[in-house]
Amino acid sequence: MPKEDPRSASSAARSAAAPFQNAQILRRNQACHQCRRRKLKCDAKRPCSTCLRSHAYAVAHAAPGISHPPCPECTFDEVQVSEPNVVDTQEQPKNKIEQLENRILELETLLLEKDKASSQPTFTRPENVLNPYEPASLFLGFSDVFGLGPSFQPDITFPIDHVSHSGHLSSGSSLDDLAGVAVLIGDPASTAYSHNSYPGPDVISPSWPRNLPDPSVLRHLVDAFFNYTPLANRLFHAATFRALLSLPPTHPKFPHPAVLHAMCAMGSMYTSAIAPTPSGEPSVLDELSDDFADNQIQAAKHAVGTSLRTTSDIFESLQAHVIMALWYWYNARWSEACVTFAISLRYAIPCGLNVCPPFDSISCSTMSRASVIRPATNVVEEEIRRNAFWIAYMTERQFVAINNFAVLLDDQDVCQMLPVRANEFEQGIFVSPQDREWSHEPGVITNHLDDQIDSFILHVKSTMLLSRVKSFNCRYKSKHHLGDPAMTPDPKVKGIPGIPREHLVQTTPAFIELDRLIFAFLESFPPHLKDPVANGQIDVSLLTALSCAHFAVIVLHEAHALIGHSACISSCRILVAARAILNLLHEAYTTSRNLATLGVFPMVCWFAAGRVLIRFLRSAIDAKSEEHINALRVEVDFIRSVVNGIGDSLPHAYHYGKMLNDYLAQSCGKEYLQPIEHPDISRH
């Protein structure tokens, strides 16, 4: 006899069991009273099948003379029955999501109110210590206000505690976000990381990253970073970042350690007063805080390396590199700054931030990816990424503009939307791509949308203009050699009167187009964005945008200027540009703003203007024109005084001031290096 196929047997068993498996499972108290009392199965029909069978059996086997009711007794609990076609909309997933989104919005609003109400530092300050937020106390190092005595040495032992990175290896869900935000508005007495319940320097949670300062110091340094570092409020969304800083360090949304370390290094330059070292050497910080800042940079580099090895938090590493490069630039560590700026822009490429759909690659390879980071989850996150790219682009272009280094990313490989206005970024307002400008559009530098223009966008455009000038200078010889018509000088022009020259670069179509573009850009500024010092307050981005455009004139024309020849157009152009930068410096000097907080690039523009004016001073000396000598000397001495005054506290300004003094001594003689009185840049 053939054996039964075990598969058919199991199939039959499943079929036999199917009625029980597929039977409707009743909720509690839905069975009839009789089945519940007898502990029998009930299908909740009225009457149920069990009661019908029992009644039929009783009638069929009833004793003589005993009668039964025509219908079985089958009673149920009274239950409110809803209409069959009415659906409880509260149970729909879409409505649940809407409820959660509304709740998150409500919690974020409460969080912002809480952050505004508790924005003051929680520590107390001795009376003899200057307010760390007053401009007069900037760039003067740490004080014992944080309880860091002279013997304090930051623990820089590596590897960094893995607890500090555990929250960054995976991203939380939206419910995690909701739970994290709920922590912020909970009872301060029960929330370990609320703003008012931070542990002091002697009481720190075991999960706190080992190389970060204690929470109160960290908050102070982060606030100083946002208050005084140019573009910090574009590189990050300040309100969101401060809110995330209130989360426990093990929370997935807690800021990345590399970013916090870099912020600590930058923020330490703005802390309360410690007198600079009297040696005359450049010093932003005293020995204690200098060690602290450098150790924070080393910790940031280690955290970035960990993220790179695990291919996680690449975007946060980009942000950290931008801050580290700025710190190197501030401290005149130019080789490290050059490499770090390039790395920050290089990070933007695998993140897919140099392009934006629909202008991304057409490659259809299964191995290709537009980005190695997850898509943005909201408008603010999307704009933070775009701003980070543009800031990395601008700082890299500004750093290499004054030397002969090639740029890392070709402008033709940038197809990205320009940033939104500041108020739209802060409020998270979505702006449609159709209502925005793109970097690769013709006329993007000189054409401005009325509702999509502010000083930061002009800052971006001025850097794009400077990048074009830089590319022209770097590529002219190779393209001229290849016979590029745009790089071919006009053969009809044989120099300027009295100085015959051939192959004048100024007569090439590309040079003429760039010169006209710079002039058109300066003329295109909207009326409300022409004055960077309105009402005594400096708009740093607008000041930098204007200075950058005039600096581009100097970069384009200076190599071709024949100083002392009135017929030389390039000489006239660089003199006008240098004095325009000088006028902007004069306007900034009349305000109460500490000029050291304007950033490094304005200092580069002042240095370039001073160098041009020294060349004209040399020409006036040769011509023995006392009138021009006196006027130019006053202009040069003012720039020197400002730069050298900032150099008392900032290494990069110290070195620019020293180069300016050396150039003046070599060009005009040491007698023109008589001591000058440094203006008090933090006098107000």
PDB file of C-alpha atoms in Angstrom, residues 311-556:
ATOM      1  CA  THR A 311      30.388  55.802   7.259  1.00  0.00           C
ATOM      2  CA  SER A 312      27.957  57.518   9.618  1.00  0.00           C
ATOM      3  CA  ASP A 313      27.215  61.187  10.247  1.00  0.00           C
ATOM      4  CA  ILE A 314      29.041  62.348   7.126  1.00  0.00           C
ATOM      5  CA  PHE A 315      27.089  65.596   7.004  1.00  0.00           C
ATOM      6  CA  GLU A 316      27.849  66.409  10.640  1.00  0.00           C
ATOM      7  CA  SER A 317      31.507  65.783   9.819  1.00  0.00           C
ATOM      8  CA  LEU A 318      31.229  68.369   7.032  1.00  0.00           C
ATOM      9  CA  GLN A 319      29.898  70.937   9.513  1.00  0.00           C
ATOM     10  CA  ALA A 320      32.665  70.110  11.975  1.00  0.00           C
ATOM     11  CA  HIS A 321      35.331  70.504   9.275  1.00  0.00           C
ATOM     12  CA  VAL A 322      34.036  73.963   8.344  1.00  0.00           C
ATOM     13  CA  ILE A 323      34.346  75.094  11.977  1.00  0.00           C
ATOM     14  CA  MET A 324      37.778  73.496  12.397  1.00  0.00           C
ATOM     15  CA  ALA A 325      39.042  75.160   9.205  1.00  0.00           C
ATOM     16  CA  LEU A 326      37.813  78.535  10.458  1.00  0.00           C
ATOM     17  CA  TRP A 327      39.607  77.967  13.752  1.00  0.00           C
ATOM     18  CA  TYR A 328      42.840  77.158  11.900  1.00  0.00           C
ATOM     19  CA  TRP A 329      42.407  80.294   9.795  1.00  0.00           C
ATOM     20  CA  TYR A 330      41.771  82.473  12.844  1.00  0.00           C
ATOM     21  CA  ASN A 331      44.922  81.102  14.442  1.00  0.00           C
ATOM     22  CA  ALA A 332      47.100  81.561  11.344  1.00  0.00           C
ATOM     23  CA  ARG A 333      47.650  77.828  10.909  1.00  0.00           C
ATOM     24  CA  TRP A 334      47.292  78.265   7.186  1.00  0.00           C
ATOM     25  CA  SER A 335      48.485  74.892   5.929  1.00  0.00           C
ATOM     26  CA  GLU A 336      45.994  73.081   8.135  1.00  0.00           C
ATOM     27  CA  ALA A 337      43.283  75.572   7.194  1.00  0.00           C
ATOM     28  CA  CYS A 338      43.909  75.021   3.471  1.00  0.00           C
ATOM     29  CA  VAL A 339      43.635  71.248   3.770  1.00  0.00           C
ATOM     30  CA  THR A 340      40.624  71.352   6.090  1.00  0.00           C
ATOM     31  CA  PHE A 341      38.689  73.780   3.881  1.00  0.00           C
ATOM     32  CA  ALA A 342      39.271  71.453   0.950  1.00  0.00           C
ATOM     33  CA  ILE A 343      38.159  68.436   2.976  1.00  0.00           C
ATOM     34  CA  SER A 344      34.970  70.195   4.067  1.00  0.00           C
ATOM     35  CA  LEU A 345      34.046  70.884   0.436  1.00  0.00           C
ATOM     36  CA  ARG A 346      35.041  67.349  -0.516  1.00  0.00           C
ATOM     37  CA  TYR A 347      32.623  65.990   2.099  1.00  0.00           C
ATOM     38  CA  ALA A 348      29.800  67.865   0.354  1.00  0.00           C
ATOM     39  CA  ILE A 349      30.233  65.863  -2.851  1.00  0.00           C
ATOM     40  CA  PRO A 350      29.331  62.351  -1.564  1.00  0.00           C
ATOM     41  CA  CYS A 351      26.538  64.014   0.389  1.00  0.00           C
ATOM     42  CA  GLY A 352      25.162  65.136  -2.982  1.00  0.00           C
ATOM     43  CA  LEU A 353      25.021  68.781  -1.893  1.00  0.00           C
ATOM     44  CA  ASN A 354      26.727  70.316  -4.942  1.00  0.00           C
ATOM     45  CA  VAL A 355      23.779  69.346  -7.128  1.00  0.00           C
ATOM     46  CA  CYS A 356      20.043  69.288  -6.704  1.00  0.00           C
ATOM     47  CA  PRO A 357      17.387  67.426  -8.715  1.00  0.00           C
ATOM     48  CA  PRO A 358      16.473  67.705 -11.516  1.00  0.00           C
ATOM     49  CA  PHE A 359      20.057  68.692 -12.379  1.00  0.00           C
ATOM     50  CA  ASP A 360      21.783  65.649 -10.908  1.00  0.00           C
ATOM     51  CA  SER A 361      23.625  62.957 -12.865  1.00  0.00           C
ATOM     52  CA  ILE A 362      21.872  61.005 -15.635  1.00  0.00           C
ATOM     53  CA  SER A 363      23.870  57.860 -14.842  1.00  0.00           C
ATOM     54  CA  CYS A 364      21.625  54.804 -14.541  1.00  0.00           C
ATOM     55  CA  SER A 365      24.209  52.448 -13.094  1.00  0.00           C
ATOM     56  CA  THR A 366      22.931  50.291 -10.250  1.00  0.00           C
ATOM     57  CA  MET A 367      26.178  51.090  -8.431  1.00  0.00           C
ATOM     58  CA  SER A 368      25.631  54.861  -8.532  1.00  0.00           C
ATOM     59  CA  ARG A 369      23.977  56.820  -5.754  1.00  0.00           C
ATOM     60  CA  ALA A 370      23.048  60.488  -5.651  1.00  0.00           C
ATOM     61  CA  SER A 371      24.001  60.763  -1.986  1.00  0.00           C
ATOM     62  CA  VAL A 372      25.371  58.645   0.842  1.00  0.00           C
ATOM     63  CA  ILE A 373      23.167  60.376   3.421  1.00  0.00           C
ATOM     64  CA  ARG A 374      19.489  59.829   4.023  1.00  0.00           C
ATOM     65  CA  PRO A 375      16.990  62.314   2.537  1.00  0.00           C
ATOM     66  CA  ALA A 376      16.082  65.334   4.627  1.00  0.00           C
ATOM     67  CA  THR A 377      12.958  64.890   6.731  1.00  0.00           C
ATOM     68  CA  ASN A 378      11.787  68.505   6.822  1.00  0.00           C
ATOM     69  CA  VAL A 379      12.321  71.948   5.318  1.00  0.00           C
ATOM     70  CA  VAL A 380      14.746  73.135   8.000  1.00  0.00           C
ATOM     71  CA  GLU A 381      16.995  70.092   7.604  1.00  0.00           C
ATOM     72  CA  GLU A 382      16.995  70.514   3.822  1.00  0.00           C
ATOM     73  CA  GLU A 383      18.012  74.171   4.072  1.00  0.00           C
ATOM     74  CA  ILE A 384      20.679  73.455   6.706  1.00  0.00           C
ATOM     75  CA  ARG A 385      22.324  71.062   4.266  1.00  0.00           C
ATOM     76  CA  ARG A 386      22.134  73.588   1.431  1.00  0.00           C
ATOM     77  CA  ASN A 387      23.535  76.365   3.635  1.00  0.00           C
ATOM     78  CA  ALA A 388      26.365  74.109   4.805  1.00  0.00           C
ATOM     79  CA  PHE A 389      27.384  73.481   1.210  1.00  0.00           C
ATOM     80  CA  TRP A 390      27.377  77.167   0.334  1.00  0.00           C
ATOM     81  CA  ILE A 391      29.365  78.079   3.452  1.00  0.00           C
ATOM     82  CA  ALA A 392      31.938  75.368   2.680  1.00  0.00           C
ATOM     83  CA  TYR A 393      32.069  76.676  -0.904  1.00  0.00           C
ATOM     84  CA  MET A 394      32.473  80.317   0.165  1.00  0.00           C
ATOM     85  CA  THR A 395      35.127  79.760   2.817  1.00  0.00           C
ATOM     86  CA  GLU A 396      37.198  77.566   0.499  1.00  0.00           C
ATOM     87  CA  ARG A 397      36.976  80.125  -2.338  1.00  0.00           C
ATOM     88  CA  GLN A 398      37.815  83.043  -0.038  1.00  0.00           C
ATOM     89  CA  PHE A 399      40.816  81.245   1.452  1.00  0.00           C
ATOM     90  CA  VAL A 400      42.450  80.388  -1.883  1.00  0.00           C
ATOM     91  CA  ALA A 401      41.584  83.710  -3.582  1.00  0.00           C
ATOM     92  CA  ILE A 402      44.702  85.531  -2.417  1.00  0.00           C
ATOM     93  CA  ASN A 403      47.130  82.809  -3.540  1.00  0.00           C
ATOM     94  CA  ASN A 404      47.677  80.673  -6.632  1.00  0.00           C
ATOM     95  CA  PHE A 405      46.067  77.481  -5.305  1.00  0.00           C
ATOM     96  CA  ALA A 406      43.480  75.830  -7.541  1.00  0.00           C
ATOM     97  CA  VAL A 407      39.933  75.463  -6.262  1.00  0.00           C
ATOM     98  CA  LEU A 408      38.763  71.996  -5.286  1.00  0.00           C
ATOM     99  CA  LEU A 409      35.318  71.932  -6.950  1.00  0.00           C
ATOM    100  CA  ASP A 410      34.752  73.318 -10.441  1.00  0.00           C
ATOM    101  CA  ASP A 411      31.902  75.815 -10.701  1.00  0.00           C
ATOM    102  CA  GLN A 412      30.509  73.817 -13.618  1.00  0.00           C
ATOM    103  CA  ASP A 413      29.904  70.939 -11.211  1.00  0.00           C
ATOM    104  CA  VAL A 414      27.719  73.102  -8.955  1.00  0.00           C
ATOM    105  CA  CYS A 415      24.009  73.001  -9.855  1.00  0.00           C
ATOM    106  CA  GLN A 416      22.381  73.982  -6.601  1.00  0.00           C
ATOM    107  CA  MET A 417      19.634  76.345  -5.513  1.00  0.00           C
ATOM    108  CA  LEU A 418      20.693  79.495  -3.714  1.00  0.00           C
ATOM    109  CA  PRO A 419      19.722  79.782  -0.038  1.00  0.00           C
ATOM    110  CA  VAL A 420      16.438  81.188   1.192  1.00  0.00           C
ATOM    111  CA  ARG A 421      16.155  84.401   3.166  1.00  0.00           C
ATOM    112  CA  ALA A 422      17.016  84.430   6.853  1.00  0.00           C
ATOM    113  CA  ASN A 423      13.434  84.738   8.134  1.00  0.00           C
ATOM    114  CA  GLU A 424      12.275  81.859   5.923  1.00  0.00           C
ATOM    115  CA  PHE A 425      15.137  79.686   7.148  1.00  0.00           C
ATOM    116  CA  GLU A 426      14.508  80.458  10.816  1.00  0.00           C
ATOM    117  CA  GLN A 427      10.767  79.805  10.508  1.00  0.00           C
ATOM    118  CA  GLY A 428      11.124  76.710   8.305  1.00  0.00           C
ATOM    119  CA  ILE A 429       9.061  78.185   5.445  1.00  0.00           C
ATOM    120  CA  PHE A 430       9.048  76.113   2.278  1.00  0.00           C
ATOM    121  CA  VAL A 431       9.950  78.009  -0.906  1.00  0.00           C
ATOM    122  CA  SER A 432       9.192  76.280  -4.181  1.00  0.00           C
ATOM    123  CA  PRO A 433      12.146  75.650  -6.536  1.00  0.00           C
ATOM    124  CA  GLN A 434      10.259  77.585  -9.226  1.00  0.00           C
ATOM    125  CA  ASP A 435      10.482  80.682  -7.009  1.00  0.00           C
ATOM    126  CA  ARG A 436      14.221  80.421  -6.347  1.00  0.00           C
ATOM    127  CA  GLU A 437      17.483  81.059  -8.175  1.00  0.00           C
ATOM    128  CA  TRP A 438      19.894  78.388  -9.369  1.00  0.00           C
ATOM    129  CA  SER A 439      23.666  78.733  -9.360  1.00  0.00           C
ATOM    130  CA  HIS A 440      24.086  77.701 -13.012  1.00  0.00           C
ATOM    131  CA  GLU A 441      21.480  80.047 -14.501  1.00  0.00           C
ATOM    132  CA  PRO A 442      22.760  82.795 -16.832  1.00  0.00           C
ATOM    133  CA  GLY A 443      22.682  86.151 -15.122  1.00  0.00           C
ATOM    134  CA  VAL A 444      22.314  84.685 -11.635  1.00  0.00           C
ATOM    135  CA  ILE A 445      24.965  87.046 -10.240  1.00  0.00           C
ATOM    136  CA  THR A 446      23.346  90.293 -11.380  1.00  0.00           C
ATOM    137  CA  ASN A 447      19.659  89.360 -11.507  1.00  0.00           C
ATOM    138  CA  HIS A 448      17.887  89.226  -8.139  1.00  0.00           C
ATOM    139  CA  LEU A 449      14.380  88.072  -7.284  1.00  0.00           C
ATOM    140  CA  ASP A 450      12.639  90.728  -5.229  1.00  0.00           C
ATOM    141  CA  ASP A 451      11.268  88.243  -2.694  1.00  0.00           C
ATOM    142  CA  GLN A 452      14.376  86.046  -2.637  1.00  0.00           C
ATOM    143  CA  ILE A 453      17.283  88.336  -1.832  1.00  0.00           C
ATOM    144  CA  ASP A 454      19.073  89.231   1.383  1.00  0.00           C
ATOM    145  CA  SER A 455      22.640  89.931   2.476  1.00  0.00           C
ATOM    146  CA  PHE A 456      23.585  86.261   2.795  1.00  0.00           C
ATOM    147  CA  ILE A 457      22.420  85.523  -0.759  1.00  0.00           C
ATOM    148  CA  LEU A 458      24.459  88.511  -1.987  1.00  0.00           C
ATOM    149  CA  HIS A 459      27.396  87.090  -0.026  1.00  0.00           C
ATOM    150  CA  VAL A 460      27.028  83.811  -1.934  1.00  0.00           C
ATOM    151  CA  LYS A 461      26.819  85.610  -5.279  1.00  0.00           C
ATOM    152  CA  SER A 462      29.878  87.751  -4.565  1.00  0.00           C
ATOM    153  CA  THR A 463      31.857  84.582  -3.807  1.00  0.00           C
ATOM    154  CA  MET A 464      30.661  83.002  -7.059  1.00  0.00           C
ATOM    155  CA  LEU A 465      31.944  86.126  -8.827  1.00  0.00           C
ATOM    156  CA  LEU A 466      35.295  85.906  -7.038  1.00  0.00           C
ATOM    157  CA  SER A 467      35.504  82.232  -8.018  1.00  0.00           C
ATOM    158  CA  ARG A 468      35.120  83.138 -11.703  1.00  0.00           C
ATOM    159  CA  VAL A 469      37.948  85.667 -11.417  1.00  0.00           C
ATOM    160  CA  LYS A 470      40.101  83.078  -9.660  1.00  0.00           C
ATOM    161  CA  SER A 471      39.425  80.484 -12.375  1.00  0.00           C
ATOM    162  CA  PHE A 472      40.328  82.998 -15.084  1.00  0.00           C
ATOM    163  CA  ASN A 473      43.697  83.726 -13.497  1.00  0.00           C
ATOM    164  CA  CYS A 474      44.502  80.042 -12.946  1.00  0.00           C
ATOM    165  CA  ARG A 475      43.451  78.817 -16.404  1.00  0.00           C
ATOM    166  CA  TYR A 476      44.423  81.713 -18.645  1.00  0.00           C
ATOM    167  CA  LYS A 477      47.818  80.388 -19.788  1.00  0.00           C
ATOM    168  CA  SER A 478      46.621  76.871 -20.603  1.00  0.00           C
ATOM    169  CA  LYS A 479      43.528  78.062 -22.458  1.00  0.00           C
ATOM    170  CA  HIS A 480      45.484  80.758 -24.297  1.00  0.00           C
ATOM    171  CA  HIS A 481      47.977  78.100 -25.348  1.00  0.00           C
ATOM    172  CA  LEU A 482      45.123  75.974 -26.718  1.00  0.00           C
ATOM    173  CA  GLY A 483      43.825  78.932 -28.733  1.00  0.00           C
ATOM    174  CA  ASP A 484      40.630  79.576 -26.790  1.00  0.00           C
ATOM    175  CA  PRO A 485      39.054  82.648 -28.472  1.00  0.00           C
ATOM    176  CA  ALA A 486      37.906  83.988 -25.091  1.00  0.00           C
ATOM    177  CA  MET A 487      41.540  84.001 -23.941  1.00  0.00           C
ATOM    178  CA  THR A 488      43.025  85.590 -27.048  1.00  0.00           C
ATOM    179  CA  PRO A 489      44.113  89.262 -26.669  1.00  0.00           C
ATOM    180  CA  ASP A 490      43.018  91.812 -29.209  1.00  0.00           C
ATOM    181  CA  PRO A 491      45.898  92.074 -31.730  1.00  0.00           C
ATOM    182  CA  LYS A 492      44.917  95.658 -32.587  1.00  0.00           C
ATOM    183  CA  VAL A 493      45.883  96.927 -29.129  1.00  0.00           C
ATOM    184  CA  LYS A 494      49.630  97.481 -28.805  1.00  0.00           C
ATOM    185  CA  GLY A 495      49.823  98.615 -25.182  1.00  0.00           C
ATOM    186  CA  ILE A 496      49.130 101.969 -23.537  1.00  0.00           C
ATOM    187  CA  PRO A 497      50.497 105.314 -24.689  1.00  0.00           C
ATOM    188  CA  GLY A 498      54.203 105.502 -23.986  1.00  0.00           C
ATOM    189  CA  ILE A 499      54.496 101.815 -23.049  1.00  0.00           C
ATOM    190  CA  PRO A 500      54.152  99.527 -26.057  1.00  0.00           C
ATOM    191  CA  ARG A 501      53.144  95.997 -25.066  1.00  0.00           C
ATOM    192  CA  GLU A 502      51.723  93.046 -26.916  1.00  0.00           C
ATOM    193  CA  HIS A 503      49.313  90.363 -25.790  1.00  0.00           C
ATOM    194  CA  LEU A 504      47.523  92.509 -23.209  1.00  0.00           C
ATOM    195  CA  VAL A 505      45.458  90.202 -21.058  1.00  0.00           C
ATOM    196  CA  GLN A 506      43.062  93.085 -20.354  1.00  0.00           C
ATOM    197  CA  THR A 507      41.943  92.969 -23.997  1.00  0.00           C
ATOM    198  CA  THR A 508      40.789  89.342 -23.970  1.00  0.00           C
ATOM    199  CA  PRO A 509      36.995  88.855 -24.211  1.00  0.00           C
ATOM    200  CA  ALA A 510      36.947  86.833 -20.967  1.00  0.00           C
ATOM    201  CA  PHE A 511      38.756  89.583 -19.020  1.00  0.00           C
ATOM    202  CA  ILE A 512      36.477  92.298 -20.371  1.00  0.00           C
ATOM    203  CA  GLU A 513      33.388  90.235 -19.527  1.00  0.00           C
ATOM    204  CA  LEU A 514      34.557  89.675 -15.933  1.00  0.00           C
ATOM    205  CA  ASP A 515      35.367  93.357 -15.471  1.00  0.00           C
ATOM    206  CA  ARG A 516      31.901  94.347 -16.663  1.00  0.00           C
ATOM    207  CA  LEU A 517      30.295  91.654 -14.535  1.00  0.00           C
ATOM    208  CA  ILE A 518      31.903  92.998 -11.350  1.00  0.00           C
ATOM    209  CA  PHE A 519      30.701  96.511 -12.115  1.00  0.00           C
ATOM    210  CA  ALA A 520      27.191  95.252 -12.952  1.00  0.00           C
ATOM    211  CA  PHE A 521      27.049  93.243  -9.736  1.00  0.00           C
ATOM    212  CA  LEU A 522      27.903  96.252  -7.577  1.00  0.00           C
ATOM    213  CA  GLU A 523      25.269  98.301  -9.396  1.00  0.00           C
ATOM    214  CA  SER A 524      22.620  95.594  -8.975  1.00  0.00           C
ATOM    215  CA  PHE A 525      22.389  95.765  -5.180  1.00  0.00           C
ATOM    216  CA  PRO A 526      18.813  96.574  -4.096  1.00  0.00           C
ATOM    217  CA  PRO A 527      18.421 100.006  -2.433  1.00  0.00           C
ATOM    218  CA  HIS A 528      17.803  98.506   1.003  1.00  0.00           C
ATOM    219  CA  LEU A 529      20.987  96.415   0.724  1.00  0.00           C
ATOM    220  CA  LYS A 530      23.518  99.076  -0.235  1.00  0.00           C
ATOM    221  CA  ASP A 531      24.529 100.226   3.256  1.00  0.00           C
ATOM    222  CA  PRO A 532      26.123  97.543   5.480  1.00  0.00           C
ATOM    223  CA  VAL A 533      26.128  99.873   8.488  1.00  0.00           C
ATOM    224  CA  ALA A 534      22.491 100.845   8.888  1.00  0.00           C
ATOM    225  CA  ASN A 535      21.424 102.374  12.211  1.00  0.00           C
ATOM    226  CA  GLY A 536      24.880 101.764  13.631  1.00  0.00           C
ATOM    227  CA  GLN A 537      24.598  97.971  13.278  1.00  0.00           C
ATOM    228  CA  ILE A 538      26.907  96.077  10.925  1.00  0.00           C
ATOM    229  CA  ASP A 539      25.399  93.535   8.554  1.00  0.00           C
ATOM    230  CA  VAL A 540      28.449  91.260   8.371  1.00  0.00           C
ATOM    231  CA  SER A 541      27.270  89.345   5.299  1.00  0.00           C
ATOM    232  CA  LEU A 542      26.518  92.542   3.378  1.00  0.00           C
ATOM    233  CA  LEU A 543      29.837  94.098   4.406  1.00  0.00           C
ATOM    234  CA  THR A 544      31.641  90.943   3.272  1.00  0.00           C
ATOM    235  CA  ALA A 545      29.697  90.816  -0.025  1.00  0.00           C
ATOM    236  CA  LEU A 546      30.652  94.396  -0.909  1.00  0.00           C
ATOM    237  CA  SER A 547      34.265  93.916   0.199  1.00  0.00           C
ATOM    238  CA  CYS A 548      34.468  90.681  -1.789  1.00  0.00           C
ATOM    239  CA  ALA A 549      33.336  92.392  -5.014  1.00  0.00           C
ATOM    240  CA  HIS A 550      35.965  95.124  -4.646  1.00  0.00           C
ATOM    241  CA  PHE A 551      38.540  92.489  -3.705  1.00  0.00           C
ATOM    242  CA  ALA A 552      37.676  90.666  -6.964  1.00  0.00           C
ATOM    243  CA  VAL A 553      38.633  93.840  -8.876  1.00  0.00           C
ATOM    244  CA  ILE A 554      42.047  93.816  -7.194  1.00  0.00           C
ATOM    245  CA  VAL A 555      42.558  90.095  -7.900  1.00  0.00           C
ATOM    246  CA  LEU A 556      41.629  90.622 -11.564  1.00  0.00           C
TER     247      LEU A 556
END
